[in-house]
PDB file of C-alpha atoms in Angstrom:
ATOM      1  CA  MET A   1     122.757  74.609 -11.547  1.00 96.00           C
ATOM      2  CA  LYS A   2     125.784  75.217 -13.732  1.00 98.00           C
ATOM      3  CA  VAL A   3     128.692  77.334 -12.435  1.00 98.00           C
ATOM      4  CA  PHE A   4     131.107  79.055 -14.801  1.00 98.00           C
ATOM      5  CA  ILE A   5     134.423  79.712 -12.995  1.00 98.00           C
ATOM      6  CA  THR A   6     136.370  82.204 -15.094  1.00 97.00           C
ATOM      7  CA  LYS A   7     139.801  81.036 -13.863  1.00 96.00           C
ATOM      8  CA  ARG A   8     140.980  78.105 -11.776  1.00 96.00           C
ATOM      9  CA  ILE A   9     140.805  78.713  -8.029  1.00 97.00           C
ATOM     10  CA  PRO A  10     142.162  76.705  -5.061  1.00 98.00           C
ATOM     11  CA  GLU A  11     140.778  73.181  -5.025  1.00 98.00           C
ATOM     12  CA  ASP A  12     138.931  73.609  -1.712  1.00 98.00           C
ATOM     13  CA  GLY A  13     136.405  75.919  -3.359  1.00 98.00           C
ATOM     14  CA  ILE A  14     135.908  73.653  -6.368  1.00 98.00           C
ATOM     15  CA  ARG A  15     135.434  70.629  -4.110  1.00 98.00           C
ATOM     16  CA  MET A  16     132.800  72.455  -2.045  1.00 98.00           C
ATOM     17  CA  LEU A  17     130.809  73.351  -5.158  1.00 98.00           C
ATOM     18  CA  LYS A  18     130.928  69.777  -6.484  1.00 98.00           C
ATOM     19  CA  GLU A  19     129.911  68.310  -3.144  1.00 98.00           C
ATOM     20  CA  ALA A  20     126.926  70.668  -3.150  1.00 98.00           C
ATOM     21  CA  GLY A  21     125.813  69.100  -6.422  1.00 98.00           C
ATOM     22  CA  LEU A  22     126.669  72.019  -8.670  1.00 98.00           C
ATOM     23  CA  GLU A  23     127.981  71.458 -12.196  1.00 98.00           C
ATOM     24  CA  ILE A  24     131.365  73.130 -12.690  1.00 98.00           C
ATOM     25  CA  PHE A  25     132.833  74.541 -15.884  1.00 97.00           C
ATOM     26  CA  ILE A  26     136.350  76.032 -16.048  1.00 97.00           C
ATOM     27  CA  PRO A  27     137.763  77.018 -19.464  1.00 96.00           C
ATOM     28  CA  GLU A  28     140.860  75.188 -20.670  1.00 92.00           C
ATOM     29  CA  HIS A  29     142.781  78.451 -21.082  1.00 90.00           C
ATOM     30  CA  GLU A  30     142.409  81.418 -18.754  1.00 81.00           C
ATOM     31  CA  ASN A  31     143.235  84.412 -20.956  1.00 89.00           C
ATOM     32  CA  LEU A  32     139.734  84.673 -22.325  1.00 96.00           C
ATOM     33  CA  SER A  33     138.769  87.244 -24.900  1.00 96.00           C
ATOM     34  CA  HIS A  34     135.708  89.355 -24.153  1.00 97.00           C
ATOM     35  CA  GLU A  35     133.751  87.339 -26.716  1.00 97.00           C
ATOM     36  CA  GLU A  36     134.764  84.007 -25.182  1.00 97.00           C
ATOM     37  CA  TRP A  37     133.915  85.185 -21.670  1.00 98.00           C
ATOM     38  CA  LEU A  38     130.523  86.499 -22.754  1.00 97.00           C
ATOM     39  CA  ASN A  39     129.743  83.324 -24.671  1.00 97.00           C
ATOM     40  CA  TYR A  40     130.408  81.189 -21.596  1.00 97.00           C
ATOM     41  CA  CYS A  41     128.316  83.536 -19.449  1.00 98.00           C
ATOM     42  CA  THR A  42     125.309  83.229 -21.749  1.00 97.00           C
ATOM     43  CA  SER A  43     125.128  79.469 -21.138  1.00 96.00           C
ATOM     44  CA  THR A  44     125.433  79.310 -17.354  1.00 98.00           C
ATOM     45  CA  ASP A  45     123.304  79.873 -14.272  1.00 98.00           C
ATOM     46  CA  LEU A  46     125.932  81.078 -11.818  1.00 98.00           C
ATOM     47  CA  ILE A  47     129.282  82.820 -12.262  1.00 98.00           C
ATOM     48  CA  LEU A  48     132.324  82.675 -10.013  1.00 98.00           C
ATOM     49  CA  SER A  49     134.266  85.632 -11.371  1.00 98.00           C
ATOM     50  CA  VAL A  50     138.032  85.735 -10.852  1.00 97.00           C
ATOM     51  CA  GLY A  51     139.731  89.047 -11.627  1.00 93.00           C
ATOM     52  CA  SER A  52     138.280  92.375 -12.690  1.00 92.00           C
ATOM     53  CA  GLU A  53     139.068  92.548 -16.412  1.00 92.00           C
ATOM     54  CA  PHE A  54     135.413  92.041 -17.403  1.00 96.00           C
ATOM     55  CA  ARG A  55     132.564  94.349 -16.406  1.00 97.00           C
ATOM     56  CA  TYR A  56     129.189  93.179 -15.176  1.00 98.00           C
ATOM     57  CA  ASP A  57     127.166  96.122 -16.416  1.00 98.00           C
ATOM     58  CA  LYS A  58     123.881  96.775 -18.190  1.00 97.00           C
ATOM     59  CA  ASP A  59     125.223  95.405 -21.479  1.00 98.00           C
ATOM     60  CA  PHE A  60     126.289  92.230 -19.717  1.00 98.00           C
ATOM     61  CA  PHE A  61     122.922  91.688 -18.046  1.00 98.00           C
ATOM     62  CA  ASN A  62     121.137  92.348 -21.344  1.00 98.00           C
ATOM     63  CA  ALA A  63     123.314  89.743 -23.064  1.00 98.00           C
ATOM     64  CA  CYS A  64     123.065  87.203 -20.209  1.00 98.00           C
ATOM     65  CA  PRO A  65     119.491  87.313 -18.877  1.00 97.00           C
ATOM     66  CA  ASP A  66     119.708  83.760 -17.502  1.00 97.00           C
ATOM     67  CA  VAL A  67     122.555  84.480 -15.060  1.00 98.00           C
ATOM     68  CA  LYS A  68     121.011  84.185 -11.628  1.00 98.00           C
ATOM     69  CA  ALA A  69     123.894  85.048  -9.271  1.00 98.00           C
ATOM     70  CA  ILE A  70     127.514  86.216  -9.350  1.00 98.00           C
ATOM     71  CA  ALA A  71     130.167  85.385  -6.767  1.00 98.00           C
ATOM     72  CA  LEU A  72     133.262  87.566  -6.990  1.00 98.00           C
ATOM     73  CA  TYR A  73     136.662  86.186  -6.061  1.00 98.00           C
ATOM     74  CA  SER A  74     137.573  89.547  -4.510  1.00 96.00           C
ATOM     75  CA  VAL A  75     136.562  92.078  -1.904  1.00 94.00           C
ATOM     76  CA  GLY A  76     136.304  94.924  -4.398  1.00 93.00           C
ATOM     77  CA  PHE A  77     133.270  95.119  -6.673  1.00 95.00           C
ATOM     78  CA  ASP A  78     133.891  98.275  -8.706  1.00 94.00           C
ATOM     79  CA  HIS A  79     133.670  96.231 -11.941  1.00 95.00           C
ATOM     80  CA  VAL A  80     130.023  95.414 -11.157  1.00 97.00           C
ATOM     81  CA  ASP A  81     127.089  97.750 -11.768  1.00 97.00           C
ATOM     82  CA  VAL A  82     125.471  96.965  -8.435  1.00 97.00           C
ATOM     83  CA  LYS A  83     122.348  99.052  -9.136  1.00 97.00           C
ATOM     84  CA  GLU A  84     121.762  97.143 -12.353  1.00 98.00           C
ATOM     85  CA  ALA A  85     122.271  93.835 -10.529  1.00 98.00           C
ATOM     86  CA  VAL A  86     119.635  94.891  -7.984  1.00 98.00           C
ATOM     87  CA  THR A  87     117.235  95.821 -10.782  1.00 97.00           C
ATOM     88  CA  ARG A  88     117.730  92.358 -12.280  1.00 97.00           C
ATOM     89  CA  LYS A  89     117.401  90.703  -8.849  1.00 98.00           C
ATOM     90  CA  VAL A  90     120.879  89.167  -9.219  1.00 98.00           C
ATOM     91  CA  PRO A  91     122.733  88.847  -5.897  1.00 98.00           C
ATOM     92  CA  VAL A  92     126.457  89.608  -6.040  1.00 98.00           C
ATOM     93  CA  GLY A  93     128.786  88.087  -3.450  1.00 98.00           C
ATOM     94  CA  ASN A  94     132.314  89.105  -2.480  1.00 98.00           C
ATOM     95  CA  THR A  95     135.025  87.798  -0.126  1.00 98.00           C
ATOM     96  CA  PRO A  96     135.556  90.154   2.817  1.00 95.00           C
ATOM     97  CA  ASP A  97     137.591  89.396   5.959  1.00 94.00           C
ATOM     98  CA  VAL A  98     139.671  86.470   4.664  1.00 96.00           C
ATOM     99  CA  LEU A  99     142.246  88.651   2.912  1.00 96.00           C
ATOM    100  CA  SER A 100     142.361  91.604   5.314  1.00 97.00           C
ATOM    101  CA  LYS A 101     145.553  90.532   7.057  1.00 97.00           C
ATOM    102  CA  ALA A 102     147.327  89.497   3.841  1.00 98.00           C
ATOM    103  CA  THR A 103     146.526  92.744   2.046  1.00 97.00           C
ATOM    104  CA  SER A 104     147.484  94.878   5.030  1.00 98.00           C
ATOM    105  CA  ASP A 105     150.763  92.946   5.146  1.00 98.00           C
ATOM    106  CA  ILE A 106     151.542  94.219   1.649  1.00 98.00           C
ATOM    107  CA  ALA A 107     150.718  97.810   2.595  1.00 98.00           C
ATOM    108  CA  PHE A 108     152.971  97.447   5.643  1.00 98.00           C
ATOM    109  CA  LEU A 109     155.705  95.907   3.484  1.00 98.00           C
ATOM    110  CA  LEU A 110     155.478  98.699   0.906  1.00 98.00           C
ATOM    111  CA  MET A 111     155.646 101.366   3.609  1.00 98.00           C
ATOM    112  CA  GLN A 112     158.903  99.927   4.937  1.00 98.00           C
ATOM    113  CA  SER A 113     160.338  99.175   1.496  1.00 98.00           C
ATOM    114  CA  VAL A 114     159.810 102.744   0.360  1.00 98.00           C
ATOM    115  CA  ALA A 115     161.026 104.242   3.625  1.00 98.00           C
ATOM    116  CA  ARG A 116     164.327 102.362   3.263  1.00 97.00           C
ATOM    117  CA  ARG A 117     164.534 102.479  -0.570  1.00 97.00           C
ATOM    118  CA  ALA A 118     164.651  98.678  -0.672  1.00 97.00           C
ATOM    119  CA  SER A 119     163.820  98.249  -4.371  1.00 96.00           C
ATOM    120  CA  TYR A 120     166.464 100.750  -5.439  1.00 95.00           C
ATOM    121  CA  ASN A 121     169.144  99.160  -3.273  1.00 94.00           C
ATOM    122  CA  PHE A 122     168.230  95.657  -4.394  1.00 95.00           C
ATOM    123  CA  GLU A 123     168.714  96.741  -8.013  1.00 94.00           C
ATOM    124  CA  LYS A 124     172.152  98.086  -7.073  1.00 92.00           C
ATOM    125  CA  VAL A 125     173.113  94.698  -5.667  1.00 94.00           C
ATOM    126  CA  LYS A 126     171.813  92.836  -8.743  1.00 94.00           C
ATOM    127  CA  SER A 127     173.739  95.123 -11.096  1.00 93.00           C
ATOM    128  CA  GLY A 128     176.971  94.737  -9.129  1.00 93.00           C
ATOM    129  CA  ASN A 129     176.895  98.420  -8.245  1.00 90.00           C
ATOM    130  CA  TRP A 130     177.241  98.025  -4.495  1.00 88.00           C
ATOM    131  CA  GLY A 131     180.011 100.615  -4.435  1.00 82.00           C
ATOM    132  CA  ASP A 132     181.983 102.129  -1.607  1.00 84.00           C
ATOM    133  CA  PHE A 133     180.366 103.338   1.600  1.00 89.00           C
ATOM    134  CA  ASP A 134     178.818 106.792   1.160  1.00 91.00           C
ATOM    135  CA  PRO A 135     177.349 108.299   4.341  1.00 95.00           C
ATOM    136  CA  LEU A 136     174.930 110.498   2.370  1.00 93.00           C
ATOM    137  CA  HIS A 137     173.800 108.334  -0.563  1.00 91.00           C
ATOM    138  CA  ALA A 138     170.142 107.287  -0.981  1.00 90.00           C
ATOM    139  CA  LEU A 139     169.260 107.567   2.677  1.00 96.00           C
ATOM    140  CA  GLY A 140     165.953 106.256   3.921  1.00 97.00           C
ATOM    141  CA  GLN A 141     163.813 107.511   6.763  1.00 98.00           C
ATOM    142  CA  GLU A 142     162.569 105.960   9.989  1.00 98.00           C
ATOM    143  CA  LEU A 143     158.910 105.487  10.761  1.00 98.00           C
ATOM    144  CA  TYR A 144     158.998 105.628  14.559  1.00 98.00           C
ATOM    145  CA  GLY A 145     156.425 108.037  15.948  1.00 98.00           C
ATOM    146  CA  LYS A 146     155.342 109.223  12.497  1.00 98.00           C
ATOM    147  CA  THR A 147     151.709 109.850  11.555  1.00 98.00           C
ATOM    148  CA  LEU A 148     149.902 107.221   9.500  1.00 99.00           C
ATOM    149  CA  GLY A 149     146.888 108.569   7.642  1.00 98.00           C
ATOM    150  CA  ILE A 150     144.390 105.999   6.403  1.00 98.00           C
ATOM    151  CA  PHE A 151     141.848 106.716   3.699  1.00 98.00           C
ATOM    152  CA  GLY A 152     139.117 104.155   4.267  1.00 97.00           C
ATOM    153  CA  LEU A 153     139.427 102.604   7.698  1.00 97.00           C
ATOM    154  CA  GLY A 154     137.648  99.323   7.129  1.00 95.00           C
ATOM    155  CA  ARG A 155     138.883  95.808   7.835  1.00 95.00           C
ATOM    156  CA  ILE A 156     142.127  96.126   5.861  1.00 97.00           C
ATOM    157  CA  GLY A 157     142.821  99.662   7.028  1.00 98.00           C
ATOM    158  CA  MET A 158     142.313  98.584  10.626  1.00 98.00           C
ATOM    159  CA  GLU A 159     144.847  95.779  10.240  1.00 98.00           C
ATOM    160  CA  MET A 160     147.350  98.223   8.726  1.00 98.00           C
ATOM    161  CA  ALA A 161     146.803 100.642  11.591  1.00 98.00           C
ATOM    162  CA  LYS A 162     147.312  97.931  14.213  1.00 98.00           C
ATOM    163  CA  LYS A 163     150.591  96.804  12.666  1.00 98.00           C
ATOM    164  CA  SER A 164     151.920 100.334  12.322  1.00 98.00           C
ATOM    165  CA  LYS A 165     150.969 101.278  15.868  1.00 98.00           C
ATOM    166  CA  ALA A 166     152.518  98.126  17.352  1.00 98.00           C
ATOM    167  CA  ALA A 167     155.734  98.176  15.312  1.00 98.00           C
ATOM    168  CA  PHE A 168     156.542 101.866  15.128  1.00 98.00           C
ATOM    169  CA  GLY A 169     154.310 103.608  17.650  1.00 98.00           C
ATOM    170  CA  MET A 170     152.747 105.551  14.784  1.00 98.00           C
ATOM    171  CA  GLU A 171     149.981 108.040  15.420  1.00 98.00           C
ATOM    172  CA  ILE A 172     146.827 107.060  13.517  1.00 98.00           C
ATOM    173  CA  ILE A 173     144.535 109.505  11.746  1.00 98.00           C
ATOM    174  CA  TYR A 174     141.846 108.515   9.296  1.00 98.00           C
ATOM    175  CA  HIS A 175     139.161 109.765   6.933  1.00 98.00           C
ATOM    176  CA  ASN A 176     136.082 107.612   6.487  1.00 95.00           C
ATOM    177  CA  ARG A 177     132.403 107.808   5.665  1.00 92.00           C
ATOM    178  CA  SER A 178     131.791 107.356   9.387  1.00 94.00           C
ATOM    179  CA  HIS A 179     133.678 107.231  12.667  1.00 96.00           C
ATOM    180  CA  SER A 180     135.306 103.974  13.778  1.00 96.00           C
ATOM    181  CA  GLU A 181     134.688 103.568  17.494  1.00 96.00           C
ATOM    182  CA  GLU A 182     136.926 100.480  17.486  1.00 96.00           C
ATOM    183  CA  ALA A 183     139.899 102.382  16.071  1.00 97.00           C
ATOM    184  CA  GLU A 184     139.386 105.396  18.300  1.00 97.00           C
ATOM    185  CA  LYS A 185     139.147 103.251  21.406  1.00 97.00           C
ATOM    186  CA  GLU A 186     141.796 100.638  20.626  1.00 97.00           C
ATOM    187  CA  LEU A 187     144.359 102.736  18.741  1.00 97.00           C
ATOM    188  CA  GLU A 188     143.506 106.284  19.840  1.00 97.00           C
ATOM    189  CA  ALA A 189     142.890 107.002  16.168  1.00 98.00           C
ATOM    190  CA  GLU A 190     141.665 110.465  15.255  1.00 98.00           C
ATOM    191  CA  TYR A 191     138.971 111.131  12.668  1.00 98.00           C
ATOM    192  CA  VAL A 192     139.975 114.038  10.396  1.00 98.00           C
ATOM    193  CA  SER A 193     138.709 115.769   7.280  1.00 98.00           C
ATOM    194  CA  PHE A 194     140.161 114.816   3.910  1.00 98.00           C
ATOM    195  CA  ASP A 195     142.174 118.036   3.793  1.00 98.00           C
ATOM    196  CA  GLU A 196     143.601 117.349   7.244  1.00 98.00           C
ATOM    197  CA  LEU A 197     144.445 113.790   6.240  1.00 98.00           C
ATOM    198  CA  ILE A 198     146.570 114.819   3.281  1.00 98.00           C
ATOM    199  CA  ALA A 199     148.215 117.687   5.144  1.00 98.00           C
ATOM    200  CA  LYS A 200     149.154 115.805   8.327  1.00 98.00           C
ATOM    201  CA  SER A 201     150.106 112.313   7.113  1.00 98.00           C
ATOM    202  CA  ASP A 202     153.725 111.198   7.007  1.00 99.00           C
ATOM    203  CA  VAL A 203     152.424 107.997   5.410  1.00 99.00           C
ATOM    204  CA  LEU A 204     149.091 108.056   3.574  1.00 99.00           C
ATOM    205  CA  SER A 205     147.649 104.607   2.860  1.00 99.00           C
ATOM    206  CA  ILE A 206     144.508 103.951   0.798  1.00 98.00           C
ATOM    207  CA  HIS A 207     142.197 101.134   1.885  1.00 98.00           C
ATOM    208  CA  ALA A 208     138.768 102.249   0.652  1.00 96.00           C
ATOM    209  CA  ASN A 209     136.414 100.543  -1.777  1.00 92.00           C
ATOM    210  CA  PHE A 210     136.751 102.352  -5.103  1.00 94.00           C
ATOM    211  CA  LYS A 211     133.786 104.234  -6.552  1.00 91.00           C
ATOM    212  CA  ALA A 212     133.483 106.002  -9.879  1.00 90.00           C
ATOM    213  CA  ASP A 213     133.259 109.466  -8.300  1.00 94.00           C
ATOM    214  CA  GLN A 214     136.655 108.861  -6.632  1.00 96.00           C
ATOM    215  CA  LYS A 215     138.477 108.371  -9.925  1.00 97.00           C
ATOM    216  CA  GLU A 216     141.971 109.906  -9.676  1.00 98.00           C
ATOM    217  CA  LEU A 217     141.048 111.589  -6.405  1.00 98.00           C
ATOM    218  CA  PHE A 218     144.727 111.604  -5.517  1.00 98.00           C
ATOM    219  CA  ASN A 219     146.074 113.945  -8.175  1.00 98.00           C
ATOM    220  CA  ALA A 220     148.393 116.930  -8.526  1.00 98.00           C
ATOM    221  CA  SER A 221     146.306 119.190  -6.311  1.00 98.00           C
ATOM    222  CA  VAL A 222     146.378 116.608  -3.515  1.00 98.00           C
ATOM    223  CA  PHE A 223     150.077 115.795  -3.828  1.00 98.00           C
ATOM    224  CA  GLU A 224     150.824 119.541  -3.663  1.00 98.00           C
ATOM    225  CA  LYS A 225     149.263 119.669  -0.196  1.00 98.00           C
ATOM    226  CA  MET A 226     151.081 116.642   1.227  1.00 98.00           C
ATOM    227  CA  LYS A 227     154.233 116.811   3.305  1.00 98.00           C
ATOM    228  CA  SER A 228     157.522 116.756   1.420  1.00 98.00           C
ATOM    229  CA  ASN A 229     158.550 113.710   3.491  1.00 97.00           C
ATOM    230  CA  ALA A 230     155.244 111.888   2.865  1.00 98.00           C
ATOM    231  CA  ILE A 231     155.015 108.319   1.588  1.00 99.00           C
ATOM    232  CA  PHE A 232     151.971 107.476  -0.548  1.00 99.00           C
ATOM    233  CA  ILE A 233     150.712 103.863  -0.384  1.00 99.00           C
ATOM    234  CA  ASN A 234     147.985 102.404  -2.601  1.00 98.00           C
ATOM    235  CA  THR A 235     146.970  98.758  -2.229  1.00 98.00           C
ATOM    236  CA  ALA A 236     143.279  99.369  -3.011  1.00 97.00           C
ATOM    237  CA  ARG A 237     142.627 100.275  -6.664  1.00 96.00           C
ATOM    238  CA  GLY A 238     144.844 102.030  -9.181  1.00 97.00           C
ATOM    239  CA  GLY A 239     141.960 104.266 -10.178  1.00 97.00           C
ATOM    240  CA  PHE A 240     142.364 106.195  -6.938  1.00 98.00           C
ATOM    241  CA  HIS A 241     145.509 107.948  -8.148  1.00 98.00           C
ATOM    242  CA  HIS A 242     146.544 109.856 -11.251  1.00 98.00           C
ATOM    243  CA  GLN A 243     149.659 108.036 -12.408  1.00 98.00           C
ATOM    244  CA  LYS A 244     151.421 110.912 -14.180  1.00 98.00           C
ATOM    245  CA  ASP A 245     150.629 113.361 -11.393  1.00 98.00           C
ATOM    246  CA  LEU A 246     152.107 110.903  -8.924  1.00 98.00           C
ATOM    247  CA  TYR A 247     155.238 110.558 -11.031  1.00 98.00           C
ATOM    248  CA  ASP A 248     155.606 114.330 -11.260  1.00 98.00           C
ATOM    249  CA  ALA A 249     155.159 114.739  -7.502  1.00 98.00           C
ATOM    250  CA  LEU A 250     157.843 112.120  -6.862  1.00 98.00           C
ATOM    251  CA  ALA A 251     160.270 113.338  -9.520  1.00 98.00           C
ATOM    252  CA  GLU A 252     159.943 116.936  -8.324  1.00 98.00           C
ATOM    253  CA  HIS A 253     160.334 115.881  -4.672  1.00 97.00           C
ATOM    254  CA  LYS A 254     156.938 117.246  -3.675  1.00 98.00           C
ATOM    255  CA  ILE A 255     156.415 113.972  -1.796  1.00 98.00           C
ATOM    256  CA  TRP A 256     159.080 111.561  -0.565  1.00 98.00           C
ATOM    257  CA  GLY A 257     158.089 108.187  -1.989  1.00 98.00           C
ATOM    258  CA  ALA A 258     155.347 105.826  -3.128  1.00 98.00           C
ATOM    259  CA  GLY A 259     154.507 102.146  -2.704  1.00 98.00           C
ATOM    260  CA  LEU A 260     151.985 100.666  -5.130  1.00 98.00           C
ATOM    261  CA  ASP A 261     150.383  97.249  -5.323  1.00 98.00           C
ATOM    262  CA  VAL A 262     147.930  98.695  -7.866  1.00 98.00           C
ATOM    263  CA  THR A 263     148.595 101.039 -10.762  1.00 98.00           C
ATOM    264  CA  ASN A 264     146.745 103.233 -13.242  1.00 97.00           C
ATOM    265  CA  PRO A 265     146.516 101.622 -15.760  1.00 96.00           C
ATOM    266  CA  GLU A 266     146.898  98.056 -14.574  1.00 95.00           C
ATOM    267  CA  PRO A 267     149.035  96.272 -15.472  1.00 95.00           C
ATOM    268  CA  ILE A 268     151.529  99.125 -15.559  1.00 97.00           C
ATOM    269  CA  PHE A 269     153.399  99.782 -18.812  1.00 97.00           C
ATOM    270  CA  LYS A 270     156.986  98.577 -18.492  1.00 96.00           C
ATOM    271  CA  GLU A 271     158.086 101.920 -19.978  1.00 97.00           C
ATOM    272  CA  ASP A 272     156.355 103.913 -17.232  1.00 98.00           C
ATOM    273  CA  PRO A 273     159.001 106.357 -15.927  1.00 98.00           C
ATOM    274  CA  ILE A 274     157.787 105.887 -12.369  1.00 98.00           C
ATOM    275  CA  LEU A 275     159.582 102.516 -12.397  1.00 97.00           C
ATOM    276  CA  GLU A 276     162.921 104.288 -12.788  1.00 96.00           C
ATOM    277  CA  LEU A 277     162.600 106.314  -9.602  1.00 97.00           C
ATOM    278  CA  SER A 278     164.643 105.341  -6.554  1.00 95.00           C
ATOM    279  CA  ASN A 279     161.879 106.282  -4.134  1.00 95.00           C
ATOM    280  CA  VAL A 280     159.232 103.909  -5.515  1.00 98.00           C
ATOM    281  CA  CYS A 281     158.308 100.264  -4.964  1.00 98.00           C
ATOM    282  CA  VAL A 282     155.740  98.670  -7.298  1.00 98.00           C
ATOM    283  CA  LEU A 283     154.245  95.192  -6.884  1.00 98.00           C
ATOM    284  CA  PRO A 284     151.930  93.351  -9.331  1.00 97.00           C
ATOM    285  CA  HIS A 285     148.687  93.419  -7.288  1.00 97.00           C
ATOM    286  CA  ILE A 286     149.637  90.629  -4.868  1.00 97.00           C
ATOM    287  CA  GLY A 287     147.731  91.820  -1.803  1.00 97.00           C
ATOM    288  CA  SER A 288     145.848  88.540  -1.395  1.00 97.00           C
ATOM    289  CA  ALA A 289     148.590  86.297  -2.804  1.00 97.00           C
ATOM    290  CA  THR A 290     149.035  83.889   0.083  1.00 98.00           C
ATOM    291  CA  ILE A 291     147.935  80.267   0.271  1.00 98.00           C
ATOM    292  CA  GLU A 292     145.754  81.066   3.265  1.00 98.00           C
ATOM    293  CA  ALA A 293     144.035  84.126   1.793  1.00 98.00           C
ATOM    294  CA  ARG A 294     143.404  82.693  -1.665  1.00 98.00           C
ATOM    295  CA  THR A 295     142.045  79.464  -0.179  1.00 98.00           C
ATOM    296  CA  GLY A 296     139.813  81.455   2.145  1.00 98.00           C
ATOM    297  CA  MET A 297     138.538  83.490  -0.806  1.00 98.00           C
ATOM    298  CA  ALA A 298     137.705  80.300  -2.708  1.00 98.00           C
ATOM    299  CA  LYS A 299     135.725  78.977   0.248  1.00 98.00           C
ATOM    300  CA  VAL A 300     133.744  82.189   0.745  1.00 98.00           C
ATOM    301  CA  ALA A 301     132.967  82.457  -2.976  1.00 98.00           C
ATOM    302  CA  ALA A 302     131.795  78.832  -2.962  1.00 98.00           C
ATOM    303  CA  GLU A 303     129.698  79.404   0.160  1.00 98.00           C
ATOM    304  CA  ASN A 304     127.971  82.325  -1.565  1.00 98.00           C
ATOM    305  CA  LEU A 305     126.962  80.216  -4.568  1.00 98.00           C
ATOM    306  CA  ILE A 306     126.004  77.181  -2.490  1.00 98.00           C
ATOM    307  CA  ALA A 307     123.742  79.324  -0.313  1.00 98.00           C
ATOM    308  CA  PHE A 308     122.078  80.766  -3.415  1.00 98.00           C
ATOM    309  CA  SER A 309     121.554  77.305  -4.890  1.00 98.00           C
ATOM    310  CA  LYS A 310     119.713  76.326  -1.709  1.00 98.00           C
ATOM    311  CA  GLY A 311     117.458  79.369  -1.876  1.00 97.00           C
ATOM    312  CA  GLU A 312     119.299  81.075   0.980  1.00 97.00           C
ATOM    313  CA  PRO A 313     120.837  84.578   1.078  1.00 98.00           C
ATOM    314  CA  MET A 314     124.511  84.787   0.257  1.00 98.00           C
ATOM    315  CA  PRO A 315     126.484  85.106   3.514  1.00 98.00           C
ATOM    316  CA  ALA A 316     128.702  87.824   1.965  1.00 98.00           C
ATOM    317  CA  CYS A 317     126.516  89.885  -0.343  1.00 98.00           C
ATOM    318  CA  VAL A 318     127.252  93.391  -1.638  1.00 97.00           C
ATOM    319  CA  ASN A 319     123.619  94.020  -2.644  1.00 98.00           C
ATOM    320  CA  PRO A 320     121.475  92.406   0.061  1.00 97.00           C
ATOM    321  CA  GLU A 321     118.530  94.565  -0.990  1.00 97.00           C
ATOM    322  CA  VAL A 322     117.828  91.939  -3.693  1.00 97.00           C
ATOM    323  CA  TYR A 323     116.362  89.838  -0.884  1.00 95.00           C
ATOM    324  CA  SER A 324     113.950  92.545   0.239  1.00 86.00           C
TER     325      SER A 324
END
């Protein structure tokens, strides 16, 4: 079988695919146009998809009827029409677990960076504007004993909760589709309604898988109900928050600060006024950007395609009903 890898991945994954006897194709340049991407997809059996700029929807499956399986180089799969993939009997794999710690590290980093206005103060140093000591200028806040609210307490959210509890003794509340017995037992986490989550959180961190009906769920009406000292963290998907509403809430001091590894749109426009605020830290979607995590993702993606090529179920499959 022929595998189209949309961008180069760590060599471990490529080696595994070759050793399994699969034919590998990686384009010479990685900034593919939609037409180039689709053309490559029409002439392959399997796809290892890196990034989320292209959608695997009904139009895609109509144009590429010979694609037999898709392995995503990500945990998130919001750029895939999973129902359509099931209809076409195309299994879709993802890469859970291997990036949970790395991504939660970024959420933890953003929480601290925003709390202590690290980005703003770093810019002062770079511009030579260190200035004289001012006891009241650009003060941060401490996180000890504060309440961390987690929206989507899965693997990544659990890692974030553990770090925050251990480092700062934070109280953990969460809103999920279901209760987490592990979190409630290990961290004394409390399950709350969505309204309680936004009203009680000193730090609100998003770790859920994004779905279309959650588009811009965190908007003006939500920010209005949050604490004035609240820090908003999003390392999941930019689509969860309304960018202008977030800017307004920050500029008008309705909430205290925001840390973003994802933006809406993404990439963020360099002219976005949110980048000028002193209470914001924005990173370019680097949640999984460690050697260990990216290598692990390559291995899991390869394992998914190798299993399929052997007639076996993908070990990490987002639509296992295709095997029913």
